[in-house]
């Protein structure tokens, strides 16, 4: 579905790809509305392939305005410990990760290859756990929280399609070991992420991968590589409903 046409046909959620802005607005409203969220409560960062996270600890207008201002300066993860808050990040080959706490707190993470090498996923997950522990809720410390978190990994470019240069391959091997290169010159982003999350205390059996390659299924997902560079963006979206 969605209002976008041409190379962006479908539910394109990216506002920076050359699509009709009105179509992108309609697509985002359709998504956000399907979850019963209001647009004002959703943080959508300017993604910069870095490791910066924005934490939303309150659903007040002031807190949301501050979070949106910080996100506009550049961030690749949005964390929330507050009800009534949503986060939307966009993808077209990079790895979408949602970390969810049994309390309802969550992190939505954009894992491009640079972010994966730099450790954005474990950084964001630990920051969320530390925030929860500091609030004195269900967990006594960050380690206890991390052991109870789930991670959901969405569609991304898989190793068979993700050919990289020698310099990028070397950075992954240095950081994660040879196991992240199942074949020469091809990086397994999902394996690297899982290794990193397990390394901070998350349980491997709590990391669920959708098992879908964006480049292999451009009819289902947007893929920057498969399209030659002109395509839309699908999203990773999380919203925690406020209890009534």
Coordinates of C-alpha atoms in Angstrom, one line a residue:
X1 CA 0.0 0.0 0.0
X2 CA 1.0 3.6 0.3
X3 CA 0.7 6.8 -1.8
X4 CA 4.1 6.8 -3.4
X5 CA 4.7 6.1 -7.1
X6 CA 7.5 5.3 -9.5
X7 CA 10.7 4.0 -7.9
X8 CA 9.2 4.8 -4.5
X9 CA 6.0 2.9 -5.1
X10 CA 4.4 1.7 -2.0
X11 CA 4.8 2.8 1.6
X12 CA 7.9 4.8 1.3
X13 CA 8.7 6.4 4.6
X14 CA 11.9 8.3 3.6
X15 CA 11.6 12.0 3.2
X16 CA 15.1 12.5 1.8
X17 CA 15.0 10.3 -1.3
X18 CA 13.3 12.5 -3.9
X19 CA 9.8 11.3 -3.4
X20 CA 6.7 13.6 -3.4
X21 CA 6.7 15.1 0.2
X22 CA 2.9 14.8 0.3
X23 CA 3.1 11.1 -0.5
X24 CA 5.7 10.6 2.3
X25 CA 3.5 12.5 4.8
X26 CA 0.5 10.4 3.8
X27 CA 2.5 7.2 4.2
X28 CA 3.9 8.1 7.6
X29 CA 0.4 9.1 8.8
X30 CA -1.0 5.8 7.7
X31 CA 1.7 3.9 9.6
X32 CA 1.5 5.9 12.7
X33 CA -2.3 5.9 12.7
X34 CA -2.4 2.1 12.4
X35 CA -0.6 1.9 15.8
X36 CA -3.0 4.4 17.4
X37 CA -0.1 6.9 17.9
X38 CA -0.2 10.7 17.2
X39 CA 2.4 12.3 14.9
X40 CA 3.5 14.6 17.7
X41 CA 4.5 11.7 19.8
X42 CA 6.9 10.1 17.2
X43 CA 10.6 10.9 17.0
X44 CA 12.1 10.5 13.5
X45 CA 15.8 11.3 13.6
X46 CA 18.1 12.6 10.9
X47 CA 20.2 9.4 10.4
X48 CA 23.9 9.9 9.9
X49 CA 25.5 6.5 10.1
X50 CA 26.9 7.2 13.5
X51 CA 26.5 5.9 17.0
X52 CA 24.5 8.7 18.7
X53 CA 21.3 7.8 20.5
X54 CA 18.5 10.0 21.7
X55 CA 16.7 9.0 25.0
X56 CA 13.1 10.0 25.6
X57 CA 12.3 9.6 29.3
X58 CA 9.0 11.4 29.3
X59 CA 6.0 11.9 27.0
X60 CA 5.6 15.5 28.0
X61 CA 5.5 18.1 25.2
X62 CA 8.7 19.6 26.5
X63 CA 10.6 16.2 26.6
X64 CA 9.3 15.3 23.1
X65 CA 10.3 18.7 21.7
X66 CA 13.8 18.3 23.2
X67 CA 14.2 14.8 21.8
X68 CA 13.1 15.9 18.4
X69 CA 15.6 18.7 18.4
X70 CA 18.4 16.4 19.4
X71 CA 17.3 13.8 16.8
X72 CA 17.3 16.5 14.1
X73 CA 21.0 17.2 14.8
X74 CA 21.8 13.6 13.8
X75 CA 21.2 10.3 15.6
X76 CA 20.9 6.6 14.6
X77 CA 19.0 5.2 17.6
X78 CA 16.0 6.4 19.5
X79 CA 15.4 5.0 23.0
X80 CA 12.3 5.4 25.1
X81 CA 11.4 4.6 28.7
X82 CA 8.2 6.5 28.6
X83 CA 4.7 5.4 27.5
X84 CA 2.9 7.2 24.7
X85 CA 6.2 7.7 22.7
X86 CA 7.1 6.2 19.3
X87 CA 10.2 6.1 17.1
X88 CA 10.6 5.6 13.4
X89 CA 13.8 5.0 11.5
X90 CA 14.3 4.3 7.8
X91 CA 16.2 1.6 5.9
X92 CA 17.0 0.3 2.4
X93 CA 19.7 -2.4 3.1
X94 CA 21.0 -1.3 6.5
X95 CA 20.0 -3.4 9.5
X96 CA 16.8 -2.4 11.5
X97 CA 17.0 -3.5 15.1
X98 CA 14.4 -3.0 17.8
X99 CA 15.4 -3.9 21.4
X100 CA 12.4 -4.4 23.6
X101 CA 12.2 -4.6 27.4
X102 CA 9.4 -6.5 29.2
X103 CA 8.6 -3.2 30.9
X104 CA 7.7 -1.7 27.5
X105 CA 10.8 0.4 27.1
X106 CA 12.5 0.1 23.7
X107 CA 15.2 1.2 21.4
X108 CA 15.0 1.5 17.6
X109 CA 18.4 1.3 16.0
X110 CA 19.8 1.9 12.5
X111 CA 22.7 -0.4 11.8
X112 CA 24.6 0.6 8.7
X113 CA 27.9 -1.1 8.2
X114 CA 29.7 1.8 9.8
X115 CA 27.4 1.7 12.8
X116 CA 27.7 -2.0 13.2
X117 CA 31.5 -1.8 13.2
X118 CA 31.3 1.1 15.7
X119 CA 29.0 -0.9 18.0
X120 CA 25.8 1.2 17.8
X121 CA 23.5 -1.7 18.8
X122 CA 25.1 -2.7 22.0
X123 CA 25.7 0.9 22.9
X124 CA 22.0 1.7 22.5
X125 CA 20.9 -1.5 24.3
X126 CA 23.2 -0.8 27.3
X127 CA 22.1 2.9 27.4
X128 CA 18.5 1.7 27.6
X129 CA 19.3 -0.8 30.3
X130 CA 21.2 1.8 32.3
X131 CA 18.3 4.3 32.0
X132 CA 15.8 1.7 33.2
X133 CA 18.0 0.7 36.1
X134 CA 18.5 4.3 37.1
X135 CA 14.7 4.9 37.2
X136 CA 14.5 2.2 39.9
X137 CA 11.8 0.1 38.1
X138 CA 11.8 -3.6 37.4
X139 CA 15.5 -4.1 37.2
X140 CA 18.2 -3.6 39.9
X141 CA 21.0 -3.0 37.4
X142 CA 21.7 -2.9 33.7
X143 CA 23.0 -6.4 33.5
X144 CA 19.7 -7.8 34.8
X145 CA 17.8 -5.7 32.3
X146 CA 19.9 -6.8 29.3
X147 CA 19.4 -10.5 30.2
X148 CA 15.6 -10.0 29.8
X149 CA 15.6 -7.9 26.6
X150 CA 14.5 -9.2 23.2
X151 CA 16.1 -8.0 20.0
X152 CA 14.2 -8.1 16.7
X153 CA 16.3 -7.8 13.5
X154 CA 14.4 -6.8 10.4
X155 CA 15.1 -7.1 6.7
X156 CA 18.7 -6.1 5.6
X157 CA 21.2 -6.9 2.9
X158 CA 22.5 -10.4 3.6
X159 CA 26.1 -11.7 3.1
X160 CA 25.4 -13.2 -0.3
X161 CA 24.6 -9.8 -1.7
X162 CA 26.8 -7.6 0.6
X163 CA 30.1 -7.5 -1.2
X164 CA 32.6 -5.1 0.3
X165 CA 36.1 -3.8 -0.4
X166 CA 39.2 -5.2 1.4
X167 CA 39.4 -2.2 3.8
X168 CA 35.8 -2.8 5.0
X169 CA 36.3 -6.5 5.3
X170 CA 39.4 -6.0 7.3
X171 CA 37.6 -3.7 9.8
X172 CA 34.9 -6.4 10.4
X173 CA 37.5 -9.1 10.8
X174 CA 39.5 -7.0 13.3
X175 CA 36.4 -6.2 15.3
X176 CA 34.4 -9.5 15.1
X177 CA 36.8 -12.1 13.8
X178 CA 36.7 -14.2 10.6
X179 CA 33.2 -15.6 11.4
X180 CA 31.5 -12.5 10.1
X181 CA 33.0 -13.2 6.6
X182 CA 31.3 -16.5 5.5
X183 CA 32.8 -16.0 2.1
X184 CA 35.7 -13.8 0.9
X185 CA 34.7 -10.1 0.5
X186 CA 31.1 -10.6 1.9
X187 CA 30.1 -9.4 5.3
X188 CA 27.4 -11.0 7.5
X189 CA 26.0 -8.0 9.3
X190 CA 23.5 -10.0 11.2
X191 CA 26.1 -12.3 12.7
X192 CA 28.2 -9.4 13.7
X193 CA 25.3 -7.7 15.4
X194 CA 24.2 -10.9 17.3
X195 CA 27.8 -11.4 18.5
X196 CA 27.9 -7.8 19.7
X197 CA 24.6 -8.0 21.6
X198 CA 25.5 -11.3 23.2
X199 CA 28.7 -9.8 24.3
X200 CA 26.9 -7.2 26.5
X201 CA 24.8 -9.9 28.2
X202 CA 21.8 -10.3 25.9
X203 CA 20.7 -13.9 25.4
X204 CA 21.3 -15.3 21.9
X205 CA 17.9 -17.1 22.0
X206 CA 16.3 -13.7 22.5
X207 CA 17.7 -12.3 19.3
X208 CA 15.2 -12.9 16.5
X209 CA 16.2 -12.3 12.9
X210 CA 13.5 -12.0 10.2
X211 CA 15.8 -13.8 7.8
X212 CA 14.9 -11.6 4.8
X213 CA 17.5 -10.1 2.4
X214 CA 16.4 -6.7 1.0
X215 CA 18.6 -7.1 -2.1
X216 CA 17.1 -10.5 -2.9
X217 CA 13.5 -9.3 -2.6
X218 CA 13.2 -5.8 -4.0
X219 CA 9.5 -6.5 -4.7
X220 CA 8.9 -6.7 -1.0
X221 CA 11.6 -4.3 0.4
X222 CA 13.4 -1.3 -0.7
X223 CA 17.1 -2.0 -1.5
X224 CA 19.6 0.8 -2.3
X225 CA 22.0 -1.6 -4.0
X226 CA 19.4 -3.6 -6.0
X227 CA 17.8 -0.4 -7.3
X228 CA 21.0 1.3 -8.3
X229 CA 20.6 4.0 -5.7
X230 CA 17.0 5.4 -6.4
X231 CA 14.5 3.8 -4.1
X232 CA 12.3 4.4 -1.1
X233 CA 12.8 3.5 2.5
X234 CA 10.9 1.0 4.7
X235 CA 10.9 1.6 8.4
X236 CA 11.4 0.1 11.9
X237 CA 8.7 1.5 14.1
X238 CA 8.0 1.0 17.8
X239 CA 5.3 2.6 19.9
X240 CA 4.5 2.0 23.5
X241 CA 0.9 2.6 24.3
X242 CA 0.1 4.6 27.5
X243 CA -2.0 2.6 29.9
X244 CA -5.5 3.8 30.4

